[in-house]
Structure formats: C-alpha cells, structure tokens
Short mmCIF file of C-alpha atoms and ligand atoms in Angstrom, two decimals:
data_model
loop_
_atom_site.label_atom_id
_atom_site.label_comp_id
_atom_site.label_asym_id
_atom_site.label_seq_id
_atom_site.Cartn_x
_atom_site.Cartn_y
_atom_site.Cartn_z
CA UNK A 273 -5.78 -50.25 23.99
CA UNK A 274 -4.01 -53.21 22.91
CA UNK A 275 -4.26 -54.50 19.18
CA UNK A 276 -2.66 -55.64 15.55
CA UNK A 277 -2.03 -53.30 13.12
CA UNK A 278 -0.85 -53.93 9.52
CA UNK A 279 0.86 -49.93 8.27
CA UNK A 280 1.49 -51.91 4.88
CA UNK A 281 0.91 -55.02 3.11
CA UNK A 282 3.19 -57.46 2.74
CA UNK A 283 5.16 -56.40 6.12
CA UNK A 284 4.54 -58.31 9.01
CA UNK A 285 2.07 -57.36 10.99
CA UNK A 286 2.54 -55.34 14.25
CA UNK A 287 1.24 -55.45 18.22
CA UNK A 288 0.40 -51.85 19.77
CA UNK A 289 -0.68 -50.65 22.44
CA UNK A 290 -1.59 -47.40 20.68
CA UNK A 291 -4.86 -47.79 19.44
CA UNK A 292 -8.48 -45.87 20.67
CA UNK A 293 -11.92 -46.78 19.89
CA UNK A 294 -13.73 -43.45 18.81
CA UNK A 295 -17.38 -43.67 20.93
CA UNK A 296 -20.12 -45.97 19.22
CA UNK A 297 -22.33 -43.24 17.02
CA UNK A 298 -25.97 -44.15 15.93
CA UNK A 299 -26.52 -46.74 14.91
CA UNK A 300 -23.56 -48.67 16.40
CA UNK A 301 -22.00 -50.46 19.64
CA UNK A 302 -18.84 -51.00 20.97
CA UNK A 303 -17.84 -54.71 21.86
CA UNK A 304 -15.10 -56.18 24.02
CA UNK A 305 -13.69 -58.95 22.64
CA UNK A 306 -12.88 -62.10 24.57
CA UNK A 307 -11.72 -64.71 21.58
CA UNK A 308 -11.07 -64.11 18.06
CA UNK A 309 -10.01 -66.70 15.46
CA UNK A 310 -6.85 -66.10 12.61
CA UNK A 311 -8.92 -66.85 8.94
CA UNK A 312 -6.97 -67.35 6.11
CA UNK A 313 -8.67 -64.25 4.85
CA UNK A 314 -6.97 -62.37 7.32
CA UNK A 315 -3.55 -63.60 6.49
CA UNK A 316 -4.41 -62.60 2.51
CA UNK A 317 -5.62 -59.09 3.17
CA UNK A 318 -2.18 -58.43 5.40
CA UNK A 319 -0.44 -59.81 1.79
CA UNK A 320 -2.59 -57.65 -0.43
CA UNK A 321 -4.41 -60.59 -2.05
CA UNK A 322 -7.89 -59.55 -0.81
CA UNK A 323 -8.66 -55.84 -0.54
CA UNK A 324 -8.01 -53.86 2.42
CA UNK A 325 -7.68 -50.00 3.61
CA UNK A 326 -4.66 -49.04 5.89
CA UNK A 327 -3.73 -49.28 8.35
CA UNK A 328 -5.66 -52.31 8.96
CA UNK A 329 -6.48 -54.03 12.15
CA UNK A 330 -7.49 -57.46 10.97
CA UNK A 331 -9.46 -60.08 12.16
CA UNK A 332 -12.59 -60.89 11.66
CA UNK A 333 -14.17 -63.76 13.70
CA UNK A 334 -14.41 -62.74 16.68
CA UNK A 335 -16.86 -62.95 20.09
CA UNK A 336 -17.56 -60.57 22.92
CA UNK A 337 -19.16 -58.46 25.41
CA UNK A 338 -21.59 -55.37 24.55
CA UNK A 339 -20.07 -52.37 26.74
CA UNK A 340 -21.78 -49.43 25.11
CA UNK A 341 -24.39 -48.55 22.78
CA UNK A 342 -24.42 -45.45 20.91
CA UNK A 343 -27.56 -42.60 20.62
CA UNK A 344 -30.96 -43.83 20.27
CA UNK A 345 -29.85 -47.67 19.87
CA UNK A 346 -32.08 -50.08 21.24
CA UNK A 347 -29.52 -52.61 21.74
CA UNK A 348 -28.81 -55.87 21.81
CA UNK A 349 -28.40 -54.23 25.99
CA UNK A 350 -24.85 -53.69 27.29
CA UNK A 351 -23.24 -56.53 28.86
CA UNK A 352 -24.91 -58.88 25.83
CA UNK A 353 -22.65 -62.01 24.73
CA UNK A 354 -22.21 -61.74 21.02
CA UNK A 355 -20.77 -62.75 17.82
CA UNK A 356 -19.49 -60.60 15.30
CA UNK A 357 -20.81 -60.51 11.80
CA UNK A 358 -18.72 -59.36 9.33
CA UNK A 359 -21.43 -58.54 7.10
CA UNK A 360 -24.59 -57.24 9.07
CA UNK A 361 -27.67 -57.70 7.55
CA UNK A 362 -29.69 -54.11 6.93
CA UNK A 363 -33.07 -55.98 6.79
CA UNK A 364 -34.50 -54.37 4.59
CA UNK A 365 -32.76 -54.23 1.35
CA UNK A 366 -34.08 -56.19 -2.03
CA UNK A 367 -31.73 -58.92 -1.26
CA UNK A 368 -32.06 -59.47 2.75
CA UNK A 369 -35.85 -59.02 2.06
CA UNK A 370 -35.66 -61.73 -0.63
CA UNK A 371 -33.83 -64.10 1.85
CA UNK A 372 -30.48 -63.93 1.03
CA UNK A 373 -28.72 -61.34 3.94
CA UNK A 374 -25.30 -62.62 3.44
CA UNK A 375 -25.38 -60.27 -0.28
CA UNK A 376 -27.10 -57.61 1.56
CA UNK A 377 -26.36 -54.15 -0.81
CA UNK A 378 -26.59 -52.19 2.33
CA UNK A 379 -23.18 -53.23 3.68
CA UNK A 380 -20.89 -50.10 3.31
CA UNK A 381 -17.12 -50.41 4.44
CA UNK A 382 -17.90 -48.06 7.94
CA UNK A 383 -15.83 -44.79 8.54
CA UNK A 384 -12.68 -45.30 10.44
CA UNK A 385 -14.00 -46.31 13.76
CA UNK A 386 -10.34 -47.15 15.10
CA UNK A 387 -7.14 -44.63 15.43
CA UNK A 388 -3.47 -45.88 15.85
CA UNK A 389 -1.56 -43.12 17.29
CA UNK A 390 -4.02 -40.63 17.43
CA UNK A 391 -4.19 -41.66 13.25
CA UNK A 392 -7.20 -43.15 11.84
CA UNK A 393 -7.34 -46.61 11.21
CA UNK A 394 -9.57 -49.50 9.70
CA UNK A 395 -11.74 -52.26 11.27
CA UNK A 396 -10.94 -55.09 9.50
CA UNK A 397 -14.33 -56.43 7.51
CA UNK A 398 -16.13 -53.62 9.67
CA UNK A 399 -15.35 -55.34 12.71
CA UNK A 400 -11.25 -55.63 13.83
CA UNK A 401 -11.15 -58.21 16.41
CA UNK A 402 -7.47 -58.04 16.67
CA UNK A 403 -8.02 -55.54 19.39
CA UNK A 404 -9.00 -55.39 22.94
CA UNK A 405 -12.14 -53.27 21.69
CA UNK A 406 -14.17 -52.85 18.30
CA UNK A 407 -17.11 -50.19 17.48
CA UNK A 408 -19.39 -52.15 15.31
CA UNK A 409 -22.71 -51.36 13.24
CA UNK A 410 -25.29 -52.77 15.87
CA UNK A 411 -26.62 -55.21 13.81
CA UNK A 412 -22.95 -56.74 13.42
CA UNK A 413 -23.40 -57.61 16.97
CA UNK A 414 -25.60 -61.32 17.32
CA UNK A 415 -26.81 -62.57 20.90
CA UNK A 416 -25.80 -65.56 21.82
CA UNK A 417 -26.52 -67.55 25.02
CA UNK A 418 -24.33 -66.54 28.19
CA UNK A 419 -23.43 -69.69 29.00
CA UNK A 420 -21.41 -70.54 25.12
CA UNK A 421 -18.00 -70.81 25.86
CA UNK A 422 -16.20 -67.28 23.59
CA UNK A 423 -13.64 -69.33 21.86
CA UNK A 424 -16.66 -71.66 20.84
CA UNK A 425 -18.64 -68.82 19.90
CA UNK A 426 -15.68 -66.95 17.80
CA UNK A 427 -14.81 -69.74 15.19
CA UNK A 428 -18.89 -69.98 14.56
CA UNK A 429 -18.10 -65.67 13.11
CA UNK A 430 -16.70 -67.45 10.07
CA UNK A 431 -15.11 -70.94 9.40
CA UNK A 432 -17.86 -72.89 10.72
CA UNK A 433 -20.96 -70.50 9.14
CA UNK A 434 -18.84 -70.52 6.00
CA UNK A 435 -18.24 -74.09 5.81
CA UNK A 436 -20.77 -75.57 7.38
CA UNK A 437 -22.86 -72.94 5.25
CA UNK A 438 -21.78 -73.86 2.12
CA UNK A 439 -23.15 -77.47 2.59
CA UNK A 440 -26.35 -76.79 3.88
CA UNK A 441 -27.20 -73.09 2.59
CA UNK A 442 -25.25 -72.67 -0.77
CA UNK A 443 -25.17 -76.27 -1.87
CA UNK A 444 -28.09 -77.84 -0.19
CA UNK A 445 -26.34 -81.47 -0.32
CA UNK A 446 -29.03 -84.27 0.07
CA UNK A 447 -27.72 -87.55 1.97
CA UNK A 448 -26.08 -89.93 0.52
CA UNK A 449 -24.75 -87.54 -2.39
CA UNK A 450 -21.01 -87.81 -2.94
CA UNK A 451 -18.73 -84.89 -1.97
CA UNK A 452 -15.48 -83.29 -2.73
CA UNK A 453 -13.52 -81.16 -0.15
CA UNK A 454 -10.44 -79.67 -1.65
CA UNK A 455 -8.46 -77.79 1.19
CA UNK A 456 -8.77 -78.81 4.91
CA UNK A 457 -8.00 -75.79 6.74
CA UNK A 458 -9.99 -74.18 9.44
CA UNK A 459 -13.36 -73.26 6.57
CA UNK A 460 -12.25 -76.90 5.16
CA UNK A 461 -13.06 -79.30 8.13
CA UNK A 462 -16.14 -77.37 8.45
CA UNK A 463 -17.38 -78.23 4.80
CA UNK A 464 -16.27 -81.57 5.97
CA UNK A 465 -18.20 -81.87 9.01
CA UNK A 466 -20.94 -79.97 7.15
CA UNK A 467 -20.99 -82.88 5.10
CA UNK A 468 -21.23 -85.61 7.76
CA UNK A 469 -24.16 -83.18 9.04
CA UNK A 470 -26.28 -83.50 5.65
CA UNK A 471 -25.39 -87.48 5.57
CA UNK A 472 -22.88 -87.18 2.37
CA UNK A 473 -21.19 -90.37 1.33
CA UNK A 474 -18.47 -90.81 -0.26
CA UNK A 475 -16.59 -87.78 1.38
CA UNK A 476 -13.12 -87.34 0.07
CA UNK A 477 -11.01 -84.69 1.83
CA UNK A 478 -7.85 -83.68 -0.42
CA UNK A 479 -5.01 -81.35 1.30
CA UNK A 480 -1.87 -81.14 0.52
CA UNK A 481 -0.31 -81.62 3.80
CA UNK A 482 -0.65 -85.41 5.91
CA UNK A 483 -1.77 -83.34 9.03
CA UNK A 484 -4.43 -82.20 7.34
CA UNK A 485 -5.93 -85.43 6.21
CA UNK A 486 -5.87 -87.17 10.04
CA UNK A 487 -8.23 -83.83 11.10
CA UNK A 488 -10.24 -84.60 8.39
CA UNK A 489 -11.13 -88.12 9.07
CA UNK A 490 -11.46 -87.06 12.43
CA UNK A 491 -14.30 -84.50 11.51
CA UNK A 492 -16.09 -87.25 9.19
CA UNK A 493 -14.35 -87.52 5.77
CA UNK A 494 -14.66 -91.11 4.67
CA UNK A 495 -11.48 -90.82 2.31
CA UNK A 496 -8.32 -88.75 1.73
CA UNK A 497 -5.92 -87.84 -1.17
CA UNK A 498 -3.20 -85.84 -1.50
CA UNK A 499 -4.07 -83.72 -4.61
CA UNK A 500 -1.79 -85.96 -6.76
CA UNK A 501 -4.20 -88.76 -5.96
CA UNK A 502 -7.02 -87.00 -6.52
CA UNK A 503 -7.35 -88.47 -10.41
CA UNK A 504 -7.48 -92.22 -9.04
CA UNK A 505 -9.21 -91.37 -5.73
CA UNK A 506 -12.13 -89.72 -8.48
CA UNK A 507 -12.31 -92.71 -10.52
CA UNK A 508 -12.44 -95.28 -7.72
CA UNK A 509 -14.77 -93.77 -5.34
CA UNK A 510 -17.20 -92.46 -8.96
CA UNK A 511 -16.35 -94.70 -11.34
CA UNK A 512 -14.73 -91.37 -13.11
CA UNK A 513 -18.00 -90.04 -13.01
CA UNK A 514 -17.22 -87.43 -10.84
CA UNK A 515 -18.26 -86.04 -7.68
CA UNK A 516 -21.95 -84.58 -7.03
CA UNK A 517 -21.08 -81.67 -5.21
CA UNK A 518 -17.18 -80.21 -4.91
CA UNK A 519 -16.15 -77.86 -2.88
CA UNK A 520 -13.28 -75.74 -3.13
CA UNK A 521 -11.66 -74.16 -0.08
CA UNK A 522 -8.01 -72.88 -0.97
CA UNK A 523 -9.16 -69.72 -3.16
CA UNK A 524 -6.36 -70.58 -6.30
CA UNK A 525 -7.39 -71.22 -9.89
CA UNK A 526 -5.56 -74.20 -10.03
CA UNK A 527 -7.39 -75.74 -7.18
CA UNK A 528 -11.01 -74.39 -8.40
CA UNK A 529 -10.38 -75.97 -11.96
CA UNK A 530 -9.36 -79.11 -10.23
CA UNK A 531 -13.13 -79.34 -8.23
CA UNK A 532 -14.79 -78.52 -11.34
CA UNK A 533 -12.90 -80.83 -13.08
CA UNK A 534 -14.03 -83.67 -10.39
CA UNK A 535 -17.48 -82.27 -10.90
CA UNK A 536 -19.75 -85.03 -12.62
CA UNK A 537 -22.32 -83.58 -15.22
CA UNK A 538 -25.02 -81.63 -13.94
CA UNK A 539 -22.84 -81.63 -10.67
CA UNK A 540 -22.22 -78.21 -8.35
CA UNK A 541 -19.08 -76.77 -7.89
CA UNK A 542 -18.42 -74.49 -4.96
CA UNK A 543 -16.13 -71.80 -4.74
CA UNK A 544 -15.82 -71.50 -0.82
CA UNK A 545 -12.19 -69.62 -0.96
CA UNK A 546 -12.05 -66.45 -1.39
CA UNK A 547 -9.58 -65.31 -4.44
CA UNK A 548 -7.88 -62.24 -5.57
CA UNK A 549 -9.20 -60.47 -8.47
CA UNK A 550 -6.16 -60.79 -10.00
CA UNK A 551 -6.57 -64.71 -10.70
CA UNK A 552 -8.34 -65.86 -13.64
CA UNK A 553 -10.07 -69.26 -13.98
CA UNK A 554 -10.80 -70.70 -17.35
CA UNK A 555 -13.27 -72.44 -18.90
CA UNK A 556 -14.41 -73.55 -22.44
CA UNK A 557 -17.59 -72.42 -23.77
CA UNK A 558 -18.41 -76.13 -24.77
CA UNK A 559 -17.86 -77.19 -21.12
CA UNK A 560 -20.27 -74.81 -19.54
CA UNK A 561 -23.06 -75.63 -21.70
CA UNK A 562 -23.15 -79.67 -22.32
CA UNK A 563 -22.20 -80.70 -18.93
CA UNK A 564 -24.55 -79.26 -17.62
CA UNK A 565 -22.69 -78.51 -14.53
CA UNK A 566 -22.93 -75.69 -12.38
CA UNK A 567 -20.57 -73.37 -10.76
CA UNK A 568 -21.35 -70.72 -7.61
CA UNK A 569 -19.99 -68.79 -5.27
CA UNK A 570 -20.75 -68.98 -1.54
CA UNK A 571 -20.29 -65.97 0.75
CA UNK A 572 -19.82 -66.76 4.63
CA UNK A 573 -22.12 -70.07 3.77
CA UNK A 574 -25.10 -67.98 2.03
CA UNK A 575 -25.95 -67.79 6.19
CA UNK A 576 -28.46 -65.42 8.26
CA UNK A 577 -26.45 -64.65 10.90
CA UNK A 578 -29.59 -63.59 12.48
CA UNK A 579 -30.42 -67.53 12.80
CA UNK A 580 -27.63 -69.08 11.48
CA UNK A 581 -25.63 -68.51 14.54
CA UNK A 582 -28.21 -70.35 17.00
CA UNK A 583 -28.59 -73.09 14.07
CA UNK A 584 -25.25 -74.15 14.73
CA UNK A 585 -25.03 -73.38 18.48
CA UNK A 586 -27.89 -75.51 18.87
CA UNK A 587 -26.09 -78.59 16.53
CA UNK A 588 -23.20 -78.19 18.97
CA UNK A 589 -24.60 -78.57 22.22
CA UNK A 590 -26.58 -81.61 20.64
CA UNK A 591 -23.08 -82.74 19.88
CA UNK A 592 -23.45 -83.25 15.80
CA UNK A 593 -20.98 -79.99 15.77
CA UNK A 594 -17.61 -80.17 16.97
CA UNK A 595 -16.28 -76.79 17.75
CA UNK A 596 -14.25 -77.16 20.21
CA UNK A 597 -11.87 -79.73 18.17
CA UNK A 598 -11.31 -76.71 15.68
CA UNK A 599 -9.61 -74.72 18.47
CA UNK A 600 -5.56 -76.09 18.04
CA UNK A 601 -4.24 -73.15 20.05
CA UNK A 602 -4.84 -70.72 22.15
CA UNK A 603 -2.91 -67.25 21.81
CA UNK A 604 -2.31 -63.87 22.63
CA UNK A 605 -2.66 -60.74 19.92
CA UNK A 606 1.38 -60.53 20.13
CA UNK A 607 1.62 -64.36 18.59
CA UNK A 608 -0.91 -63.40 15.53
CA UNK A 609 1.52 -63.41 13.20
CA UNK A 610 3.27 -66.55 14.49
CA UNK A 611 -0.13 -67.83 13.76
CA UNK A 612 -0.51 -66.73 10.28
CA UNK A 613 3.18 -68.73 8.97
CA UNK A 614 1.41 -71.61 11.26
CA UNK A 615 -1.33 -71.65 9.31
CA UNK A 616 0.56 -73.64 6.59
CA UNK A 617 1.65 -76.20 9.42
CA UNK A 618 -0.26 -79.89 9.70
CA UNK A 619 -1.06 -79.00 13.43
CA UNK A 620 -3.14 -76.25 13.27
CA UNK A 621 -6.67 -75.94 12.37
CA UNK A 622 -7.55 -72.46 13.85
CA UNK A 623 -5.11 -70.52 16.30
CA UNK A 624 -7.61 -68.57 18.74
CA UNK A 625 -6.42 -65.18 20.44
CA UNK A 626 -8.19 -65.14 23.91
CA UNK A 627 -8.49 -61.61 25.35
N1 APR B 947 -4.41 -78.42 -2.85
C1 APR B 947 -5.02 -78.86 -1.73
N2 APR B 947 -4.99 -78.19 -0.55
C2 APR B 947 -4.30 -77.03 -0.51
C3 APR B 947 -3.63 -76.51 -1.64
C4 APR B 947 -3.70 -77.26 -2.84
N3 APR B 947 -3.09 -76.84 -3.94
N4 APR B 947 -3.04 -75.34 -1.27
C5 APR B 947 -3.33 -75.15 0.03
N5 APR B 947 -4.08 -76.17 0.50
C6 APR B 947 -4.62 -76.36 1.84
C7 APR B 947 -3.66 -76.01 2.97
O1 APR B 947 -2.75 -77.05 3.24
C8 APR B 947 -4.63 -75.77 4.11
O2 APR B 947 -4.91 -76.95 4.83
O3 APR B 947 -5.71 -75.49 2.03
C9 APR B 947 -5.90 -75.28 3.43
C10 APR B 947 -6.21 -73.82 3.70
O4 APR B 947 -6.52 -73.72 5.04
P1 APR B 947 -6.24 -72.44 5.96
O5 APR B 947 -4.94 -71.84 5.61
O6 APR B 947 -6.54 -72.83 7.35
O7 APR B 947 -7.36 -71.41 5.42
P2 APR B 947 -8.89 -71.25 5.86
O8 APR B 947 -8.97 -70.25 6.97
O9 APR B 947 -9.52 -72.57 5.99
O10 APR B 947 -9.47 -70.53 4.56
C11 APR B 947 -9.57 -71.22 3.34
O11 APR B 947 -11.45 -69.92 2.62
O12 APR B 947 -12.38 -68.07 3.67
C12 APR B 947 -11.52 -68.51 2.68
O13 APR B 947 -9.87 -66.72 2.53
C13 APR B 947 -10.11 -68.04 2.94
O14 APR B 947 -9.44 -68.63 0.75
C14 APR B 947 -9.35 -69.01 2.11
C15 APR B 947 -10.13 -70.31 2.29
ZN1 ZN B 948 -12.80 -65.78 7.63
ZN1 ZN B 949 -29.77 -55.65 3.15
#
C-alpha cells in the first residue's frame, strides 16, 4: 500500500508505495483510513524533537473504516466508522479506573504492525495514519456515527480533543474567567473556541504570525497580540493582574514562561504543547510557593475518547463547534511534507490528507 515513511530524522519525509499491514492479531483491528490531519507533533517527531522509532510512518489523527478484526475480537464490527485514538484506554488500569484514561499505564508502544519493503516499520503513536491502512489495538478504534463527514471526524483524533480538552477537561474554565491563548495553530484555535464554549471573557489570542490572529477572532477570541504586545495587551485587558487561566500551545520554554508569567496569582497555567525533553523551563522557588499559582500539563485534553469523541460531535452538529473551518486544505499523502513547511504559513490551520 501507499504511505509516508520517515528512514531518519531530520530528512524529509518520503511517499511509498512499499508498505504492508501485517494481519490484525488479538486484540487488534485493521482500519482504512479515509482523512488524516498533519499535527505539529508529527512534524517534531520527523525532526527528532519528540521521540520516535524508525522508520516511522507518522500521523496520528486520523478517521476510517473497520475492514478486519483479528481472533476472538468482538469488534467495534467491520465496516464501523471510527476515529483513531492515539492513546487507547485499557479500562481497567488504576488510572482509567480512577477517571483519568488519557494517562492510562497500560498504553505500550505496539510491536511493529507496519513493514516498508518487506522491513519492519512503526505506527506512528500506535496508529500511522499516513497510510492507506493501519492495524490498531481495538480499543484505539472509537465509533462514530456514519453519517460524520471523515475529514470532520479526523481533526476531532487530536487538535480539537486536545484543545478543546484542555479548556473544559484539564482547566475546567468557568464563564466569564479571563483567558490566555499563546499559539494559534491547529490545537490553538481549538483552546480558543474551547474558550468561547465555556463562556471565557476576555480571550486574548497571541501568535506570532497576522494570519493567525484573523482565524482566531474568527473562532471567538475577543483580542489579539503579537507576542511583543503581549506585556500591554496583559495590563490593559487585567489591569497587570494577569490572566486566570493561560494556555500555552507552541511547546518552547520561552513561550511557557511567557503564559506563566501572564498568569495572575492563584491563576492556572497550561502546558498544551508538547516539548522535547531536552528544553528546560525555569522557575524560582519563591515564585512557586507565594503566588500561589499553578502549573499542569494536559495530555490530548485530559479526554475519554470513549465519550469525548461524541461530546464534541454532538457540540458540532448543534453548531457551537466549528470543525469544518479548521480544515484549510485538502491533500494527498505525497503533499505531507509540503504541509509540514506550511504549517508555519498564516493560511493554514490544519492540512487534511483525504484517502
Ligand atoms: N509565540 C507565539 N506563537 C508562536 C510562537 C511564539 N514564540 N512560535 C510559534 N507560534 C505559533 C505559530 O505561528 C503557529 O500558529 O504557534 C502555532 C503552532 O501551530 P501549529 O504549527 O499548527 O501546531 P499545532 O498542531 O497547533 O500544535 C501546537 O501542540 O500538540 C502540540 O506538538 C504540538 O507542540 C505542538 C502544539
Ligand atoms: Zn496531534
Ligand atoms: Zn488504563
């Protein structure tokens, strides 16, 4: 079959026709794919700045058809529409038991599933949607109503869980609390429109790039800054105070210090982009403690796929969810890496590859 493969990082990435699926085992299906989205995370494991095992076919938002199950799974039943999880929830683990599935301890990177030349190869986040077919753990694979568009369905795998997560999972922003979105990419315009979901006002959107800032206001920011202006924009729209909840979707130091610098006391910040382990943030000891404020994480949006998935589905068809307005272009796998330099460009929010 048809797919992406990245031999080594840093090198572009390549188009082949020269990859297999091995047959879904227990415990696992094998999925068509019909739309998959190009993540930022994508782009930094092909550089090396988030872990990866090569060769890699990346890609990891991604929707599809069910074609085949493997021994003794129940299903979800061949020709299911689903999206693709990149972390599947075991169910039963301390963590998904205790309601948070997105840090399951269950999820193991899977053997190779995927050969390149007869050579094995890696599913990108256990799932490589960069390919015409993927052989995922079953519970990877989440129904979704026949009648969602795929390209709709894709983007909802991880920018808009992850962003519009991080609002209303990790952050739990009440309305009319004021909110900081630094970095308006395709996980960016979803904290934003997370935001106008949970009724946040003031909602400055800070990017570094003009573009950026029209699809922002567009998807319900009520202010923009470049991040030079971000000092003045903080002291007009808090009176310096700060902001009650920032979020930070670039995944830089510099750009995490800034949102917990624009952090008032006893504020959250949120780190929503996903660094390298090789960056280190600093912070005084005398910070942490009398400000009171506090700093997390958020993993795809602290989400259930299980019911996260329909959550949002549901938001969209009521129209409080734009998802198709996320989709800038449509593509085939051979433009992927055309997409990834896009990426950086003011009129792209999410490239799609439709299969
Ligand atoms: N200040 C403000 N904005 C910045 C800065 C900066 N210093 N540097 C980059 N940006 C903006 C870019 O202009 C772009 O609009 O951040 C945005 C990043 O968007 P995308 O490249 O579309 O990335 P996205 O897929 O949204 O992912 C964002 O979340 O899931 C993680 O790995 C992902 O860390 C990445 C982050
Ligand atoms: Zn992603
Ligand atoms: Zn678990």
């Amino acid at each position: 079959m048809r797919g992406v493969i990245l031999r080594e990082t840093g090198k572009p990435v390549e188009v082949t026709d020269e990859l297999a699926v091995r047959p879904p085992g227990p415990g696992e299906v094998r999925v068509r794919l019909r739309a998959a989205g190009v993540c930022h995370s994508d782009l930094s494991m092909c550089e090396g700045r988030l872990p990866a095992r090569l060769p890699l076919v990346p890609g990891h938002e991604g929707a599809g058809v069910v074609v085949e199950l493997g021994p003794g799974v129940s299903g979800p039943p061949v020709g299911t529409h689903v999206i693709l999880s990149w972390i599947p929830p075991c169910g039963s683990c301390a963590l998904c038991l205790g309601g948070r599935p997105n840090l399951c301890v269950s999820v193991r990177p899977p053997s190779s599933t995927v050969t390149v030349a007869g050579e094995p190869a890696h599913a990108g986040l256990g799932v490589g949607c960069f390919a015409e077919e993927t052989v995922v753990d079953a519970r990877a694979a989440i129904p979704i109503p026949d009648d969602v568009p795929f390209d709709v369905a894709a983007v909802v795998g991880c920018a808009v869980l992850t962003g519009v997560g991080a609002v209303i999972n990790t952050a739990e922003v009440r309305p009319g609390s004021s909110v900081l979105v630094i970095g308006c990419g395709g996980v960016g315009i979803n904290v934003i429109q997370g935001a106008r979901l949970a009724a946040a006002a003031p909602v400055l959107a800070v990017d570094q790039v003009p573009e950026k800032l029209e699809a922002a206001r567009a998807f319900g920011a009520t202010h923009v800054a470049t991040p030079d202006e971000l000092g003045d924009a903080v002291r007009e729209l808090t009176g310096g105070l700060g902001f009650d909840y920032a979020f930070e979707v670039v995944g830089r130091p510099a750009t995490i210090r800034q949102a917990w610098q624009a952090t008032r006391r006893g504020g959250t910040t949120v780190v929503v982009g996903a660094g390298s382990r090789d960056d280190l943030v600093t912070f005084n000891a005398a910070e942490l403690f009398a400000t009171e404020r506090r700093l997390t994480g958020c993993l795809y949006g602290s989400g259930d796929v299980r019911t996260d998935f329909g959550r949002l589905l549901r938001l969209w068809r009521a129209g409080r969810l734009d998802l198709e307005g996320l989709i800038s272009r449509r593509i085939t796998l051979d433009e992927v890496g055309e997409a990834f330099t896009a990426m950086g460009s003011g009129d792209v929010i999410r490239s799609l590859v439709m299969f």
